[in-house]
């Protein structure tokens, strides 16, 4: 068996059959690609899967069948429960296609710990793809409302999920406040869900400490363990640095990011992050990322013309060039550690539109960058390929960052 990984797809390649997992917008897809017709004879292809553990087959959608025989007569959806009877795993939307894209009749039959997938492969052209999507939960806000765009951003760490909804309109502040007053249009919110024994429940409703209409709190979210970061790319305060004054809303769309921490299941706001060079329309918080005690915040519309790490911040001659900011936690405080710029800063590059971090490595995306180079570390000076885009990798050693 060979294992192959590509972005959000994982494959286990065996002779004649590849088992694959894809993490996509509809859930986790667990499927199979079968290269050749087994035995060479047409008829009914039978695949048998065996699950180990405490999950048990359960009836779904009001089916009356004995759950030990077949949970649903339609054969396109199978539900497994925990030993306590809570829904844990659902296989649904069974779809089987052949090499021509022709859909093949197929059904699932669950019997005890075994799940059989039966496919009518007469006249099928191999390879065929067997694709049931696995879904464990369907999450909605506790205060669902029209135009809230719940799910505009999502993040997960272990058994905790964070969902951003930047157009949510409640005027509450802090954690688990009142959700019913919709007087702050597009203020935004974030929701924390936790999993226990396969069941997901909402644990917290997060709002900014300075909720205002139009702030877009929840435009970006990130989580690492018991720490959540929420970006509000249109927040309007003129504060700089960490935990500054939040009440002066004279810098439209300057942006902010908020750090929340969990202790014994309770969430509190730990920090209010702003750029060291806050300006109007910078969109600080359009992207956020966290790993352990390090947070990265993207600011796609920052205008400084500086390059590299910790350069001059005050020259605003490169309109929407973009920047990223690194903050590091020590004893509950979040000082800024680095101010990151591209090595080839240019106007409209949107450096910081996306950010990611793992350990001592940060990646910053700049989809508006226009160089025509290819591959890694090519020439950066030719801007003849408009919005071709680029990504920049920075590494940290003894607290110092270099590209």
C-alpha positions as MATLAB code, in Angstrom:
seq = 'XXXXXXXXXXXXXXXXXXXXXXXXXXXXXXXXXXXXXXXXXXXXXXXXXXXXXXXXXXXXXXXXXXXXXXXXXXXXXXXXXXXXXXXXXXXXXXXXXXXXXXXXXXXXXXXXXXXXXXXXXXXXXXXXXXXXXXXXXXXXXXXXXXXXXXXXXXXXXXXXXXXXXXXXXXXXXXXXXXXXXXXXXXXXXXXXXXXXXXXXXXXXXXXXXXXXXXXXXXXXXXXXXXXXXXXXXXXXXXXXXXXXXXXXXXXXXXXXXXXXXXXXXXXXXXXXXXXXXXXXXXXXXXXXXXXXXXXXXXXXXXXXXXXXXXXXXXXXXXXXXXXXXXXXXXXXXXXXXXXXXXXXXXXXXXXXXXXXXXXXXXXXXXXXXXXXXXXXXXXXXXXXXXXXXXXXXXXXXXXXXXX';
ca = [
       0.000    0.000    0.000;
       1.202    3.525   -0.829;
      -0.030    6.701    0.867;
      -0.384    9.925   -1.139;
      -1.353   13.355    0.228;
      -2.304   16.407   -1.839;
      -3.639   19.527   -0.040;
      -7.006   18.348    1.373;
      -6.972   14.865   -0.202;
      -5.478   11.707    1.330;
      -5.171    8.480   -0.687;
      -4.392    4.885    0.265;
      -3.328    3.230   -2.973;
      -3.621   -0.549   -3.202;
      -3.463   -2.796   -6.287;
      -6.667   -2.197   -8.250;
      -8.315    0.106   -5.709;
      -7.603    3.514   -4.199;
      -9.332    4.573   -0.991;
      -9.460    8.341   -0.551;
     -10.585   11.043    1.857;
     -11.343   14.633    0.798;
     -12.093   17.410    3.275;
     -14.527   19.676    1.404;
     -17.362   22.112    1.924;
     -20.019   19.374    2.267;
     -18.108   17.402    4.866;
     -15.544   14.621    4.755;
     -15.816   12.532    1.588;
     -14.668    8.945    1.959;
     -14.657    7.150   -1.366;
     -13.036    4.542   -3.572;
     -11.724    4.417   -7.127;
     -11.796    0.887   -8.542;
      -9.477    0.431  -11.493;
     -10.770   -2.816  -13.007;
     -13.860   -4.997  -12.894;
     -13.183   -7.681  -10.257;
     -13.113  -11.125  -11.852;
     -13.929   -9.652  -15.256;
     -17.641  -10.493  -15.127;
     -20.455   -7.923  -15.277;
     -23.251   -7.916  -12.736;
     -23.382   -6.632   -9.182;
     -20.184   -5.303   -7.651;
     -20.198   -5.779   -3.877;
     -17.910   -3.856   -1.529;
     -17.914   -4.750    2.141;
     -16.635   -2.375    4.823;
     -16.242   -3.299    8.460;
     -16.224   -0.736   11.260;
     -14.588   -1.351   14.600;
     -15.410    0.483   17.799;
     -18.558    1.445   19.681;
     -20.641    2.891   16.818;
     -23.897    1.079   16.056;
     -26.196    1.244   13.051;
     -29.324    3.319   13.665;
     -32.547    3.966   11.725;
     -32.652    7.297    9.923;
     -35.319    9.554    8.452;
     -38.076    7.709   10.287;
     -37.274    4.290    8.824;
     -39.090    1.457   10.559;
     -36.616   -1.318    9.722;
     -34.715   -3.322   12.263;
     -31.510   -1.293   12.598;
     -29.496   -4.499   12.686;
     -30.695   -5.346    9.181;
     -30.982   -2.224    7.066;
     -31.460    1.321    8.377;
     -32.991    2.835    5.280;
     -34.745    1.183    2.377;
     -33.660    3.884   -0.075;
     -30.074    2.711    0.431;
     -28.396    6.092   -0.094;
     -27.943    7.081    3.553;
     -26.722    5.212    6.611;
     -26.462    6.598   10.144;
     -24.282    5.316   12.976;
     -24.953    6.237   16.606;
     -22.749    6.176   19.667;
     -23.419    3.553   22.323;
     -25.421    6.247   24.145;
     -27.705    6.697   21.121;
     -26.294   10.022   19.921;
     -25.783   10.537   16.152;
     -22.077   10.189   15.361;
     -21.469    9.406   11.682;
     -23.615    9.610    8.570;
     -22.882    8.227    5.128;
     -25.137    9.990    2.643;
     -25.586   10.934   -1.016;
     -24.142    7.703   -2.401;
     -22.986    8.380   -5.951;
     -21.220    5.907   -8.236;
     -19.977    6.920  -11.698;
     -17.941    5.196  -14.380;
     -15.154    6.497  -16.604;
     -17.664    8.140  -18.969;
     -19.346   10.010  -16.121;
     -22.398    7.723  -16.328;
     -24.188    7.250  -13.016;
     -24.508    3.624  -11.919;
     -27.348    2.217   -9.784;
     -26.058    1.675   -6.260;
     -27.275    1.217   -2.714;
     -25.922    0.716    0.804;
     -26.943   -2.056    3.167;
     -25.848   -1.958    6.816;
     -25.761   -5.206    8.776;
     -24.320   -4.988   12.263;
     -20.709   -3.872   12.065;
     -20.580   -4.340    8.295;
     -21.597   -1.905    5.581;
     -22.080   -3.269    2.055;
     -22.074   -1.056   -1.029;
     -23.770   -2.761   -3.974;
     -23.247   -1.422   -7.494;
     -24.856   -2.535  -10.752;
     -21.802   -2.377  -13.010;
     -23.359   -3.829  -16.168;
     -22.135   -1.838  -19.186;
     -19.925    0.239  -16.876;
     -16.591    1.444  -18.181;
     -13.870    1.178  -15.552;
     -12.414    2.777  -13.508;
     -15.476    3.582  -11.407;
     -15.728    5.977   -8.478;
     -17.743    5.105   -5.369;
     -18.468    8.284   -3.428;
     -20.557    8.434   -0.256;
     -20.036   11.667    1.706;
     -19.534   11.338    5.436;
     -21.218   14.045    7.521;
     -21.188   14.173   11.284;
     -23.043   17.395   12.013;
     -25.006   20.282   10.526;
     -24.195   23.482   12.404;
     -26.310   26.628   12.573;
     -26.143   29.757   14.678;
     -28.128   29.945   17.912;
     -29.678   33.147   16.525;
     -30.033   32.353   12.838;
     -31.149   35.333   10.791;
     -31.338   36.283    7.135;
     -28.139   37.659    5.560;
     -25.941   36.779    8.545;
     -23.602   34.693    6.305;
     -22.906   32.125    9.029;
     -19.956   30.065    7.825;
     -18.117   32.864    6.019;
     -15.060   31.653    7.949;
     -14.370   28.426    9.827;
     -11.546   26.889   11.845;
     -11.032   23.716   13.847;
      -8.656   22.405   16.503;
      -9.290   18.952   17.931;
     -12.903   18.780   19.117;
     -13.550   22.526   18.864;
     -14.925   24.367   15.826;
     -15.199   28.126   15.352;
     -17.584   29.616   12.794;
     -17.536   33.264   11.765;
     -20.557   35.235   10.606;
     -19.380   38.744    9.774;
     -22.835   40.106    8.903;
     -24.568   39.112   12.153;
     -26.353   42.184   13.520;
     -26.627   41.936   17.316;
     -25.303   44.893   19.316;
     -24.108   42.806   22.265;
     -20.487   42.702   23.400;
     -18.227   40.058   24.896;
     -19.134   36.400   25.403;
     -22.653   34.890   25.481;
     -24.449   38.214   25.507;
     -27.962   38.977   24.283;
     -28.471   37.820   20.706;
     -31.860   39.279   19.857;
     -31.135   42.995   19.287;
     -30.311   43.393   15.597;
     -29.550   47.108   15.667;
     -25.855   46.759   14.698;
     -25.951   45.771   11.037;
     -22.887   43.799    9.881;
     -21.285   43.974   13.324;
     -20.485   40.256   13.138;
     -20.111   37.350   15.540;
     -18.335   34.034   15.999;
     -19.676   30.777   17.420;
     -17.766   28.024   19.202;
     -18.953   24.418   18.982;
     -17.471   21.454   20.863;
     -17.749   17.728   20.246;
     -18.364   15.160   22.966;
     -19.063   11.489   22.185;
     -19.739   12.410   18.569;
     -22.275   15.114   19.434;
     -21.669   18.802   18.703;
     -23.059   21.557   20.910;
     -22.587   25.331   20.903;
     -20.273   26.392   23.711;
     -19.952   30.125   23.170;
     -21.269   33.120   21.260;
     -18.403   35.561   20.766;
     -18.726   39.279   20.092;
     -16.193   42.084   20.036;
     -15.564   44.109   23.174;
     -16.393   47.214   21.105;
     -19.200   46.000   18.853;
     -20.158   48.505   16.162;
     -22.193   48.373   12.963;
     -20.126   47.470    9.913;
     -17.099   46.068   11.791;
     -17.331   42.602   10.175;
     -16.200   40.764   13.296;
     -15.855   37.119   12.209;
     -14.593   37.862    8.702;
     -11.704   35.565    9.639;
     -11.288   33.066   12.464;
      -8.510   30.788   13.723;
      -8.068   28.427   16.649;
      -5.269   26.576   18.413;
      -6.191   24.562   21.487;
      -7.953   26.867   23.934;
      -7.243   30.101   22.048;
      -9.412   31.634   19.339;
      -8.581   34.637   17.170;
     -11.306   36.576   15.371;
     -10.610   39.192   12.720;
     -12.813   42.262   12.196;
     -11.433   43.740    8.999;
     -13.670   46.833    8.993;
     -13.339   47.795   12.671;
     -12.895   51.561   12.934;
     -10.811   52.492   15.977;
      -7.621   54.535   15.564;
      -5.797   52.624   18.327;
      -2.418   51.005   17.718;
      -0.739   47.999   19.286;
      -2.330   45.776   21.919;
      -5.274   46.620   24.194;
      -5.424   50.260   23.152;
      -8.430   52.572   23.341;
     -11.368   51.084   21.421;
     -13.842   53.962   21.457;
     -12.484   56.384   18.819;
     -14.060   55.298   15.526;
     -12.354   57.821   13.268;
     -10.400   55.306   11.136;
     -12.936   53.592    8.879;
     -12.069   50.004    7.953;
      -8.755   50.090    9.807;
      -9.463   46.635   11.230;
      -8.729   44.735   14.419;
      -8.298   41.207   15.767;
      -9.532   39.780   19.065;
      -8.041   36.953   21.115;
     -10.289   34.758   23.280;
      -9.136   32.045   25.686;
     -10.982   29.141   27.268;
     -10.612   27.970   30.851;
     -12.818   25.167   32.233;
     -15.226   25.632   29.331;
     -15.570   29.402   29.809;
     -14.364   31.862   27.168;
     -13.057   35.370   27.869;
     -11.403   37.998   25.676;
      -7.669   38.161   26.366;
      -6.450   40.749   23.875;
      -7.500   43.415   21.383;
      -4.917   43.536   18.602;
      -4.275   46.471   16.297;
      -1.509   47.228   13.822;
       1.527   49.164   14.987;
       0.796   51.592   12.129;
      -3.009   51.718   12.113;
      -4.473   53.594    9.143;
      -7.875   53.917    7.534;
      -8.888   51.263    4.994;
      -5.991   48.916    5.860;
      -8.311   45.925    6.574;
      -6.156   44.598    9.405;
      -7.782   41.279   10.358;
      -8.862   40.259    6.867;
      -6.965   37.051    7.665;
      -5.774   35.497   10.915;
      -3.828   32.388   11.894;
      -2.586   30.943   15.158;
      -0.294   28.178   16.344;
       0.239   27.912   20.082;
       1.357   31.308   21.373;
       1.910   32.945   17.987;
      -0.735   34.844   16.038;
      -0.419   36.225   12.517;
      -2.780   38.928   11.249;
      -3.020   39.944    7.595;
      -3.710   43.507    6.450;
      -4.262   43.304    2.706;
      -4.704   47.060    2.132;
      -1.799   48.432    4.192;
       0.072   51.019    2.101;
       3.699   51.122    3.215;
       6.341   50.735    0.496;
       8.855   49.023    2.786;
      10.150   45.516    2.127;
      11.187   42.595    4.284;
      10.874   42.398    8.069;
      10.389   45.314   10.482;
      10.992   47.997    7.872;
       9.694   51.568    7.880;
       5.916   51.675    8.395;
       5.175   55.337    7.745;
       5.586   55.661    3.951;
       2.147   55.112    2.432;
       3.176   55.366   -1.207;
       2.341   51.748   -2.149;
      -1.451   51.718   -2.208;
      -2.905   48.357   -1.053;
       0.502   46.698   -1.009;
      -0.390   44.816    2.171;
       1.383   43.624    5.294;
       1.245   40.950    7.993;
       1.866   41.274   11.718;
       3.162   38.657   14.160;
       2.139   38.731   17.831;
       3.548   36.405   20.487;
       1.947   35.622   23.847;
       3.986   35.721   27.036;
       2.342   35.562   30.473;
      -1.024   36.402   28.908;
       0.280   39.479   27.054;
       0.524   39.750   23.255;
       3.331   42.103   22.152;
       3.955   42.499   18.410;
       7.054   40.564   17.361;
       7.313   41.334   13.659;
       5.995   43.490   10.835;
       6.199   41.461    7.617;
       6.317   42.878    4.104;
       7.004   41.272    0.745;
      10.518   41.274   -0.648;
       9.091   42.947   -3.762;
       6.409   45.209   -2.303;
       4.199   46.739   -4.966;
       0.935   48.656   -5.076;
      -2.218   46.496   -5.214;
      -0.362   43.294   -4.367;
      -2.733   42.540   -1.433;
       0.033   40.884    0.584;
      -1.674   39.521    3.700;
      -4.985   38.605    2.097;
      -4.280   35.106    3.422;
      -1.956   33.911    6.190;
      -0.999   30.575    7.727;
       1.365   29.428   10.449;
       2.919   26.195   11.669;
       5.497   26.390   14.433;
       8.196   28.841   13.398;
       7.055   29.144    9.782;
       4.580   31.683    8.413;
       3.155   31.838    4.889;
       1.612   35.016    3.509;
      -0.445   35.104    0.312;
      -0.524   38.048   -2.095;
      -2.954   37.239   -4.881;
      -2.552   40.666   -6.511;
       1.212   40.317   -7.008;
       2.116   40.629  -10.701;
       5.551   39.115  -11.334;
       5.863   36.746  -14.307;
       8.392   34.455  -12.605;
       7.748   30.760  -12.027;
       8.726   28.285   -9.345;
      10.675   29.176   -6.219;
      12.867   32.258   -5.724;
      12.623   33.469   -9.312;
      13.035   37.040  -10.545;
      10.575   39.382   -8.831;
      11.050   42.585  -10.799;
       8.994   41.921  -13.948;
       5.366   42.886  -13.249;
       3.986   41.925  -16.633;
       1.689   39.158  -15.314;
      -1.074   41.158  -13.630;
      -2.530   39.527  -10.499;
      -0.719   36.261  -11.129;
      -0.168   36.108   -7.382;
       2.578   34.929   -5.062;
       3.171   33.457   -1.613;
       6.001   34.264    0.775;
       7.513   32.008    3.425;
       9.044   33.485    6.589;
      10.915   31.547    9.275;
      11.727   32.438   12.856;
      14.981   31.750   14.661;
      15.580   33.046   18.202;
      12.677   35.470   17.785;
      13.940   36.958   14.504;
      12.020   36.487   11.249;
      13.513   36.262    7.758;
      11.949   35.485    4.372;
];
